[in-house]
CSV table of C-alpha atoms in Angstrom, one decimal:
chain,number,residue,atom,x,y,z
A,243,UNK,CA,-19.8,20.8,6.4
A,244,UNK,CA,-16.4,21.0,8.5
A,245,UNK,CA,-13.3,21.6,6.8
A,246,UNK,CA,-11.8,17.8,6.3
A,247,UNK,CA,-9.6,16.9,9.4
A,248,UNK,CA,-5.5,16.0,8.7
A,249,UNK,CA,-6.7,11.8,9.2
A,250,UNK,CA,-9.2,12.7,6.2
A,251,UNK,CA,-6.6,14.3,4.2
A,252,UNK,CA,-4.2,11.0,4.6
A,253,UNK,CA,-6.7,9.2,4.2
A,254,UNK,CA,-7.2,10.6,0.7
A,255,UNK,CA,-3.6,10.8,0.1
A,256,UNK,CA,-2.9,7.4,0.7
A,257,UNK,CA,-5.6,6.6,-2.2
A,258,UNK,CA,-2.5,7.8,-4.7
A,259,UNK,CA,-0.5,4.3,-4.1
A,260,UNK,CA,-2.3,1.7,-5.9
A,261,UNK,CA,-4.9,-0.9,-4.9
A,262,UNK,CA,-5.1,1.2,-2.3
A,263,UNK,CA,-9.3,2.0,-1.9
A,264,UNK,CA,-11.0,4.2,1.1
A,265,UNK,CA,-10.9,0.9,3.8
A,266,UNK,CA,-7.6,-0.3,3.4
A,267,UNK,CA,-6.0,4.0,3.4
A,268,UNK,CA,-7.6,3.9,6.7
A,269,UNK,CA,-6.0,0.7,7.8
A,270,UNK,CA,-2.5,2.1,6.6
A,271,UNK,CA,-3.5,5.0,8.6
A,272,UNK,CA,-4.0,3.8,11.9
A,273,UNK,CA,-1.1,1.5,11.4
A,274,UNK,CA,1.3,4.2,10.4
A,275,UNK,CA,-0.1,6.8,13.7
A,276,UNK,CA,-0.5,4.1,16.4
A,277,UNK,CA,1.8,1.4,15.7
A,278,UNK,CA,5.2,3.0,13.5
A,279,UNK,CA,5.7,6.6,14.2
A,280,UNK,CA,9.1,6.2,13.4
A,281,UNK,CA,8.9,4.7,10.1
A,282,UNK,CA,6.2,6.9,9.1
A,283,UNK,CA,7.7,9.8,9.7
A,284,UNK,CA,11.1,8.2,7.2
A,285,UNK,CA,8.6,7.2,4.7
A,286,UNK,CA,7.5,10.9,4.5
A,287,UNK,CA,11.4,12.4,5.0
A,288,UNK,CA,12.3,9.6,2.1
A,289,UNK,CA,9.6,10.3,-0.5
A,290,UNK,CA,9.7,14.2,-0.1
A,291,UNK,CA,13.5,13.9,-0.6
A,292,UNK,CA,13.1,11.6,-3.3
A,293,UNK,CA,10.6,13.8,-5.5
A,294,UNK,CA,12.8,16.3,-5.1
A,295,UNK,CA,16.3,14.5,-5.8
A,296,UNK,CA,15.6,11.5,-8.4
A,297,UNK,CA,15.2,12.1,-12.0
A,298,UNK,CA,15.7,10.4,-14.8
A,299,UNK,CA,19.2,9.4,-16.4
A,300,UNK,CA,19.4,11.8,-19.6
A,301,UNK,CA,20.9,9.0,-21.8
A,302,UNK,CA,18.8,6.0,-20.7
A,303,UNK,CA,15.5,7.4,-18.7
A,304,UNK,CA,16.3,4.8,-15.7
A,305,UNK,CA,15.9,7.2,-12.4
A,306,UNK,CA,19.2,8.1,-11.2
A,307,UNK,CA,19.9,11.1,-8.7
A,308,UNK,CA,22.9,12.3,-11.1
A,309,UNK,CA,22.6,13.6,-14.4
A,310,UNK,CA,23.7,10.9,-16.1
A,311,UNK,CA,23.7,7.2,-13.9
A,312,UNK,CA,26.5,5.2,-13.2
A,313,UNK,CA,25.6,2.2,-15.8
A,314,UNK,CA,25.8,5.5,-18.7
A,315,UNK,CA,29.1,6.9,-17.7
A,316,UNK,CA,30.8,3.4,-17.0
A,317,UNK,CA,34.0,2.5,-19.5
A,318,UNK,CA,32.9,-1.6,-19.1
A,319,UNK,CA,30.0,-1.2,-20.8
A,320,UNK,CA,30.1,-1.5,-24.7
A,321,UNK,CA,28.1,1.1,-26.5
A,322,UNK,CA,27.3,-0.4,-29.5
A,323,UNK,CA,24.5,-2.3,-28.2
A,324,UNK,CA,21.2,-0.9,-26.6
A,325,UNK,CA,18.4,-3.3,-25.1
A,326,UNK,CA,15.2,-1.2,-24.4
A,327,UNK,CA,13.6,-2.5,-21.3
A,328,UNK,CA,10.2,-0.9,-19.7
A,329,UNK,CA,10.8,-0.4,-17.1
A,330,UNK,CA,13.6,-0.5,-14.4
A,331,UNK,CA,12.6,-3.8,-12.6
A,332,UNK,CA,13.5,-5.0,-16.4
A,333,UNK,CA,16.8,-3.8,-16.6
A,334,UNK,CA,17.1,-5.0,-13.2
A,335,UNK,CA,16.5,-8.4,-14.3
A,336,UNK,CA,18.6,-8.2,-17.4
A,337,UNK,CA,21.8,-7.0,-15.3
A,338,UNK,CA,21.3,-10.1,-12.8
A,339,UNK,CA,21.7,-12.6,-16.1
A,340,UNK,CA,25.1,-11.3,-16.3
A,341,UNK,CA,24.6,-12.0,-19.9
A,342,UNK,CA,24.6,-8.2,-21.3
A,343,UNK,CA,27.3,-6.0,-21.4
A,344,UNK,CA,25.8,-2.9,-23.5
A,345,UNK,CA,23.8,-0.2,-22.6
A,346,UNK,CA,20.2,0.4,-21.9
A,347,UNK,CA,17.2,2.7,-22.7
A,348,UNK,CA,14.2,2.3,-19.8
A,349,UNK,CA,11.1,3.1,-21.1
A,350,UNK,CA,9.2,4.0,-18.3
A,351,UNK,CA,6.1,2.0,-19.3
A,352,UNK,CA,4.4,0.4,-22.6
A,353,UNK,CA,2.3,1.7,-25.8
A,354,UNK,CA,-1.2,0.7,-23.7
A,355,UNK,CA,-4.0,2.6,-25.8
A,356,UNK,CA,-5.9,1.7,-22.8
A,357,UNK,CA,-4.3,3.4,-19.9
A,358,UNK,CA,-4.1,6.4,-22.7
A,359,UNK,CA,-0.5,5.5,-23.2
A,360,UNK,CA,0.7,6.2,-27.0
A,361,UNK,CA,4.2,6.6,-28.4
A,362,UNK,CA,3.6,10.5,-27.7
A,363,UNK,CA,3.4,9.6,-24.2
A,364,UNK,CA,6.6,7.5,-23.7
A,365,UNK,CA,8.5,10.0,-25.6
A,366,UNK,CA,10.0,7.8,-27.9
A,367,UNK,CA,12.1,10.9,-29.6
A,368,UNK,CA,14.2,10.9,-26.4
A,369,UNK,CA,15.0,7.2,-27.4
A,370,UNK,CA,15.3,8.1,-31.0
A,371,UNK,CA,18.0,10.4,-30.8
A,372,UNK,CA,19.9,8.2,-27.9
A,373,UNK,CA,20.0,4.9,-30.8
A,374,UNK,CA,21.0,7.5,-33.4
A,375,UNK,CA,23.6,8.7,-31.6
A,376,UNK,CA,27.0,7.0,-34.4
A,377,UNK,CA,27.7,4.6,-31.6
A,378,UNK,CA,24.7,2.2,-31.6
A,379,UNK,CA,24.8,-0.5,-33.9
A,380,UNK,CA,22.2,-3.0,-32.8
A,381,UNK,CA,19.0,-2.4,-30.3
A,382,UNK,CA,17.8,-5.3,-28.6
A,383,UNK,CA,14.3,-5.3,-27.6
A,384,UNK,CA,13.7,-6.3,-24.2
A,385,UNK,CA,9.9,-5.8,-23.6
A,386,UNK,CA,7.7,-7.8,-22.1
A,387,UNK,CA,5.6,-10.6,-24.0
A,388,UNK,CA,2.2,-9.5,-22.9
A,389,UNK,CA,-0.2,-8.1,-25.2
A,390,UNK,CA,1.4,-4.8,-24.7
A,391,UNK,CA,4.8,-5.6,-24.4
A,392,UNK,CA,4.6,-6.9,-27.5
A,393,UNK,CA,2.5,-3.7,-29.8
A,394,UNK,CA,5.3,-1.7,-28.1
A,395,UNK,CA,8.5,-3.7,-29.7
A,396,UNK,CA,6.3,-4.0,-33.1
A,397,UNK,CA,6.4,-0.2,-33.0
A,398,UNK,CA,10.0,0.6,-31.8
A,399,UNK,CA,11.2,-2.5,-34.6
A,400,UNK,CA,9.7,-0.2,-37.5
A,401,UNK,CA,10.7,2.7,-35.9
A,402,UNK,CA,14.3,2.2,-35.6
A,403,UNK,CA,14.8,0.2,-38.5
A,404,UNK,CA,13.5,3.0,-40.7
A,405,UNK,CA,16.7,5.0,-39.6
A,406,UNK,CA,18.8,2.4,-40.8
A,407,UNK,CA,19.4,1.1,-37.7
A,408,UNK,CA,19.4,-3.0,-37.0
A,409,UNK,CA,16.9,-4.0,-34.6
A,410,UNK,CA,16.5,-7.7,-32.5
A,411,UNK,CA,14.0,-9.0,-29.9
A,412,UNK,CA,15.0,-11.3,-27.0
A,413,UNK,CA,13.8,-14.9,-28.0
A,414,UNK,CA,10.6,-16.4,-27.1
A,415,UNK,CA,10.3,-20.0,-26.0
A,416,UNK,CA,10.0,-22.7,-23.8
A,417,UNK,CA,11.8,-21.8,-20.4
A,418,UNK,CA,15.0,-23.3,-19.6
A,419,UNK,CA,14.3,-26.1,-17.6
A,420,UNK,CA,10.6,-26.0,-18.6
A,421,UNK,CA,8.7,-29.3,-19.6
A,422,UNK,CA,6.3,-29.1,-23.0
A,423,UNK,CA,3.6,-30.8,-20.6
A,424,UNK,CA,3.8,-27.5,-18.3
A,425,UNK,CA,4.1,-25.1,-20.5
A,426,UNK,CA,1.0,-23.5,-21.8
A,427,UNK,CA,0.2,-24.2,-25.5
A,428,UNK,CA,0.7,-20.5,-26.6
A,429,UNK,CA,4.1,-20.5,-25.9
A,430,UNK,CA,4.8,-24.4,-27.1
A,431,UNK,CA,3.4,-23.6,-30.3
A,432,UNK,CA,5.2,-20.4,-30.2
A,433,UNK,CA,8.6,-22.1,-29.8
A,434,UNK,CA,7.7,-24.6,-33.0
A,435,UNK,CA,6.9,-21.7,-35.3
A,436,UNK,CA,10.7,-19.8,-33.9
A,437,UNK,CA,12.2,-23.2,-34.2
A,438,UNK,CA,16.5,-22.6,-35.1
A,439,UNK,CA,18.8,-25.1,-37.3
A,440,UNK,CA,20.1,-27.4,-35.0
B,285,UNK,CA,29.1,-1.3,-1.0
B,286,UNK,CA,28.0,2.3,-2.1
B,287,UNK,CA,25.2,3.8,0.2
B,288,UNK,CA,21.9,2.6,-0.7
B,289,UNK,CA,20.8,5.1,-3.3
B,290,UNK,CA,17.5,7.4,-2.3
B,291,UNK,CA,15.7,5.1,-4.2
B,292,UNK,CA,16.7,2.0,-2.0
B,293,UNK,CA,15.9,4.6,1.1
B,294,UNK,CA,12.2,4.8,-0.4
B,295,UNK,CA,11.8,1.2,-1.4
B,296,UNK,CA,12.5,0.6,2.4
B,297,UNK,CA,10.7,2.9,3.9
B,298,UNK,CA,7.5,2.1,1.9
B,299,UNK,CA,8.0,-1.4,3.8
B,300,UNK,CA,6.1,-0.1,6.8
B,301,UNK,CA,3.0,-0.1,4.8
B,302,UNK,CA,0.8,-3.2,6.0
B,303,UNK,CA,1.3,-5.7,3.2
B,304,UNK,CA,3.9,-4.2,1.3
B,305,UNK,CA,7.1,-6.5,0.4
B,306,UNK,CA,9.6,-5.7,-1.4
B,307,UNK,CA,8.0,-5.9,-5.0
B,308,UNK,CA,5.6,-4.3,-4.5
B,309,UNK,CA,7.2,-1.4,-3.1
B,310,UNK,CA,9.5,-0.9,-6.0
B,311,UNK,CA,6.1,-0.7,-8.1
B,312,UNK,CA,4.8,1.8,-5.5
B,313,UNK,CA,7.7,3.5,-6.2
B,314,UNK,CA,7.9,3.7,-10.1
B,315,UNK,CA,4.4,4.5,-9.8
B,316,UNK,CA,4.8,7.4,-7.6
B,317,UNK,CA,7.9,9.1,-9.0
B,318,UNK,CA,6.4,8.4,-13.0
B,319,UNK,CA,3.1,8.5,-12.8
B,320,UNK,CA,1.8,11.0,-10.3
B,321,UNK,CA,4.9,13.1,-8.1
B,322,UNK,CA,2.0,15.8,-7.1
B,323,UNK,CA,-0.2,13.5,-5.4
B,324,UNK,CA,3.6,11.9,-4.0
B,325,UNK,CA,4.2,15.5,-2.5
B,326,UNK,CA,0.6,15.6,-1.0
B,327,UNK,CA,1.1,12.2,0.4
B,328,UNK,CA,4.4,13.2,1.8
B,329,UNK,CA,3.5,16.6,3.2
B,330,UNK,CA,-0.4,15.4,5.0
B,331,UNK,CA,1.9,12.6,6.0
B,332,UNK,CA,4.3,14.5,7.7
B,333,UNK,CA,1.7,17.0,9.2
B,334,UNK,CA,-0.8,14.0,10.7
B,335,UNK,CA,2.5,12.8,12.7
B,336,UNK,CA,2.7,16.4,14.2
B,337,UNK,CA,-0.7,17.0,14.7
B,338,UNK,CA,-2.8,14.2,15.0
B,339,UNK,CA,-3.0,12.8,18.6
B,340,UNK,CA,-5.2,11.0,21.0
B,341,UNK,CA,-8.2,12.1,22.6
B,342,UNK,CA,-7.2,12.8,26.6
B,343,UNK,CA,-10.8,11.4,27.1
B,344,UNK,CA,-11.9,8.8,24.5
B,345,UNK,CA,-8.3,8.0,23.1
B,346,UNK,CA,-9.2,8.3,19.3
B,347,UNK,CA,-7.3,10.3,16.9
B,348,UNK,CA,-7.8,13.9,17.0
B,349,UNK,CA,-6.2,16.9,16.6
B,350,UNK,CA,-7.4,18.6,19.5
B,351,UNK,CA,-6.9,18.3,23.2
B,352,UNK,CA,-10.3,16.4,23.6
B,353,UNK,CA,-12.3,15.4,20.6
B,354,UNK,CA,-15.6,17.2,19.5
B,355,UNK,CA,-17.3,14.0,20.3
B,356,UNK,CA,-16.4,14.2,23.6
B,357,UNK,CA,-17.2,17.9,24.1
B,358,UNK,CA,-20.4,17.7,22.7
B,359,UNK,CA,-23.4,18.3,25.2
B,360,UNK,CA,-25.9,16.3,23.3
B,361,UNK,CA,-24.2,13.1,24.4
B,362,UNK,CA,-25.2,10.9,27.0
B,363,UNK,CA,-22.2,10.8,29.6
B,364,UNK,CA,-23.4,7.8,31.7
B,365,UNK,CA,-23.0,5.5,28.6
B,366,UNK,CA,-19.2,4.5,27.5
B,367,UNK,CA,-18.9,2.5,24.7
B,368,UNK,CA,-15.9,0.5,24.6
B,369,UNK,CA,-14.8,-0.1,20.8
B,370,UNK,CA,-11.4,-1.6,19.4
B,371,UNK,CA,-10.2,0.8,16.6
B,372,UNK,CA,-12.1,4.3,15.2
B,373,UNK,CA,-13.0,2.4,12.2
B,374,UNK,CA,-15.3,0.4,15.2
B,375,UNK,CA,-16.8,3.7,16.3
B,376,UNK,CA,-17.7,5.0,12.9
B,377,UNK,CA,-19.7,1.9,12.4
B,378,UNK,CA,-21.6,2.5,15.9
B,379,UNK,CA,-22.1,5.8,15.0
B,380,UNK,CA,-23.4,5.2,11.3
B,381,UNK,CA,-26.3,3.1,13.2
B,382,UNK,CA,-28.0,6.1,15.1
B,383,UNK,CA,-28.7,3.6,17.7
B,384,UNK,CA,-26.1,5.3,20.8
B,385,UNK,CA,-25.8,8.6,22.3
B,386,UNK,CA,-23.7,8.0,24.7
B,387,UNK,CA,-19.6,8.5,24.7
B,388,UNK,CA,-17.1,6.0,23.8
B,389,UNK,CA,-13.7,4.5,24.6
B,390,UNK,CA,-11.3,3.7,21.6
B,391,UNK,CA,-9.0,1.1,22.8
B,392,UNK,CA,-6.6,1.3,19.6
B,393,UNK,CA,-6.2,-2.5,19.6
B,394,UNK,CA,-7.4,-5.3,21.6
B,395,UNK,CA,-5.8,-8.1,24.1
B,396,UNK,CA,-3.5,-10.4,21.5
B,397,UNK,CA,-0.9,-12.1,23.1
B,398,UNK,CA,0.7,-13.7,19.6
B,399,UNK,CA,1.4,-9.8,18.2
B,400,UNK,CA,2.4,-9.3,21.9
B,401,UNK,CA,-0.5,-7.1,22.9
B,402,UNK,CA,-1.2,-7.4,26.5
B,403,UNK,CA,-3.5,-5.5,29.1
B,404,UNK,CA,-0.7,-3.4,29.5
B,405,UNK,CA,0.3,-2.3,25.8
B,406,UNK,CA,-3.4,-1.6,25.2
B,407,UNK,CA,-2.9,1.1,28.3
B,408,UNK,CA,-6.1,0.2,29.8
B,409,UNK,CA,-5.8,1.9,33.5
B,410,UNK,CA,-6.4,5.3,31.0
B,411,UNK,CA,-9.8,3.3,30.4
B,412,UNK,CA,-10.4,2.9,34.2
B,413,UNK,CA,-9.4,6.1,35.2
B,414,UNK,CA,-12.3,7.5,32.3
B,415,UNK,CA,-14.6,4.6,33.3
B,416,UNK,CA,-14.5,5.4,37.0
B,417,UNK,CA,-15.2,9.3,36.4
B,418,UNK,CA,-18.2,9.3,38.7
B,419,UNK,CA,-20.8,9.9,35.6
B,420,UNK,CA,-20.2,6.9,34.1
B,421,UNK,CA,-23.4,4.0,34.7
B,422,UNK,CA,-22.9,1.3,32.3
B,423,UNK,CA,-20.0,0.3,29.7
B,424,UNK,CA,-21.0,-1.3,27.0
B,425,UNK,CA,-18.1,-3.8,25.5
B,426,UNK,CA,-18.2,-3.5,21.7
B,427,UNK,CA,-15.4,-5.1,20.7
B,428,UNK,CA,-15.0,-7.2,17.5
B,429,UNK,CA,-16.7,-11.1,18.2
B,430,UNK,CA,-13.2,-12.8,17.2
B,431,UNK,CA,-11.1,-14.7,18.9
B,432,UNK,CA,-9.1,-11.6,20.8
B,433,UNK,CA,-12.3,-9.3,20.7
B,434,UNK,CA,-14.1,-11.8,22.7
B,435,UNK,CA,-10.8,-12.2,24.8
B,436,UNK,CA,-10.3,-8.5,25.3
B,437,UNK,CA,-13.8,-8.0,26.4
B,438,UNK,CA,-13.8,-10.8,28.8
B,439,UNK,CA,-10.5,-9.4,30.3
B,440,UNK,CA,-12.4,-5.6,30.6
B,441,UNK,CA,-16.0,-7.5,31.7
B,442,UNK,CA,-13.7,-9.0,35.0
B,443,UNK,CA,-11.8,-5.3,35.4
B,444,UNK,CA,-14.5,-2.9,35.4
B,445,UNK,CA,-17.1,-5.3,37.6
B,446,UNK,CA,-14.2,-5.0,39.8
B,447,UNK,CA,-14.5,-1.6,40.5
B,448,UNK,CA,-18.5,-1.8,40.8
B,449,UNK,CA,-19.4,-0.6,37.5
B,450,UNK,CA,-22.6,-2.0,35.4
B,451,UNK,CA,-21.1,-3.8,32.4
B,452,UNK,CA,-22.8,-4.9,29.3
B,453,UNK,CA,-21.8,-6.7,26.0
B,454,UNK,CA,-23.4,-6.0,22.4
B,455,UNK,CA,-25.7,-8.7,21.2
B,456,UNK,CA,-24.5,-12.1,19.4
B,457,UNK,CA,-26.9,-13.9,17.1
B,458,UNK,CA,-28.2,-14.0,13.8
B,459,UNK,CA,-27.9,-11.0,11.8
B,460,UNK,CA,-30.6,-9.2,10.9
B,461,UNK,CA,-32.6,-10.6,7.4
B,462,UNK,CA,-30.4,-13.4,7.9
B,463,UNK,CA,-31.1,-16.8,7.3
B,464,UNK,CA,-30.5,-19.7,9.2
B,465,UNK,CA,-29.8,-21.7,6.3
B,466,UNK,CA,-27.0,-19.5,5.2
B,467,UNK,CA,-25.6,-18.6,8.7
B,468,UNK,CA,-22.5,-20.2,10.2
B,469,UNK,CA,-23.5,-23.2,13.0
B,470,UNK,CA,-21.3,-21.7,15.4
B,471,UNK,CA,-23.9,-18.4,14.9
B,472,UNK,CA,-26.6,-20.5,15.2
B,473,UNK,CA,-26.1,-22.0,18.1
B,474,UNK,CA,-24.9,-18.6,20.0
B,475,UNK,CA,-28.1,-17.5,19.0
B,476,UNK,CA,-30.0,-20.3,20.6
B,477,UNK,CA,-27.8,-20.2,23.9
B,478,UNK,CA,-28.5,-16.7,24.0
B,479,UNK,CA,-32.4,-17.2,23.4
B,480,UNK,CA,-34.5,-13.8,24.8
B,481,UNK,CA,-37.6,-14.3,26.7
B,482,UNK,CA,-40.5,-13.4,23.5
């Protein structure tokens, strides 16, 4: 048995991105040696500088290359509100809405028993002591509605209202726009049970 | 406009992976930086080493790290036989069938005018020059039975008669425990044209 070769090794490397299996690493890798030189060698430079310059934002977990991001340290924002997002693609989402002028805690994932994710493993002591910090007065969960989404704001809601602290959940419905004959039943009947005073 | 953040450099960069838009190369990224930053490293660092180190074979043109492949150095191979394949992935399938002991030719691509791939991109007088080495009998074309494999083996059938060399093309048909039933008509009746005397 020979050592494995460098195109091996990438080869195997490559497997860490995801959906990425044995046939299509060594599609990336032929593409990245005989077609972009040049942009393989920045993906390297980038990711290697990245790993060692982004980390996360010690007040909300987003990554950030500064100890504390931008969003954190900003004088616009009002502190009194906190909407816990999973991940930064949420927040993302949030900030385009332009409806949300608080701050934000990023999970960096969901409770998913599954993937072996538990509230140990999100470190939800780090979010803990960030809502119990005097200022907070009202967290807004922003998690997904899946399944998982979902078990992870029923356990942050008993969480955080067991320190005293008042607790929401973005509203579930029919989309704006949406049409009851499009939308699927789940949500319809959903949106009848959540049903406001009009 | 701040400068794009390292982040934004990495999202961009990953964008030279085949396939991957913008989406998804945010989740490649939240993946590598949260999940696994040591197998992030290793892909950065074999990255960076393959682009330094791997080059092409001065005789058979596939990736190696070497001056001239081992394949190509080894005595136990039959030097008046070139195979002509399209991509390494091509070779390792010849080579998994035990059936050739001869050497081979890795184009690294074949003749396709819409990507703008010409005779001249795919270097092809490096194929002549190795074709025409004096040991060489018989080439055997065993590019890909597509639209541009077909194309690009016509083009090198009309090149290498030119210079007086024996030419041969791998075998079109029905594949082996096949079916006709279940076999595509176009197979079918490549496989009748193409009829051997029994």
């Amino acid at each position: 048995m020979m050592p494995a070769s460098l195109l091996d090794q990438l080869v195997d490397a490559l497997r860490v991105l995801p959906g990425v299996g044995p046939k299509s690493a060594q599609r990336i890798v032929y593409q990245l040696l005989q077609r972009d030189r040049e942009g393989a060698a920045k993906l390297a430079r980038t990711l290697a500088d990245a790993l060692t310059q982004v980390k996360h934002c010690t007040r909300c977990n987003t990554f950030t290359e500064a100890e504390i991001c931008e969003r954190c340290l900003s004088p616009q924002r009002d502190p009194a509100q906190l909407c816990v997002v999973e991940m930064p693609s949420d927040l993302a989402v949030m900030e385009s809405t332009q409806a949300y002028r608080g701050l934000y805690y990023v999970l960096m994932g969901r409770i998913s028993p599954l993937d072996g994710v538990g509230p140990r493993e999100l470190q939800l002591d780090q979010l803990l002591a960030r809502a119990t910090d005097g200022l907070v007065e009202e967290v807004i969960l922003a998690t997904n509605f899946t399944n998982e989404g979902e078990a992870t704001a029923h356990y942050l809601g008993e969480m955080l209202r067991a320190r005293g602290l008042r607790v929401s959940r973005i509203a579930r419905g029919v989309p704006v726009g949406g049409e009851l004959e499009h939308t699927d039943l789940g949500t319809v009947a959903q949106a009848f049970a959540e049903r406001r005073g009009w």
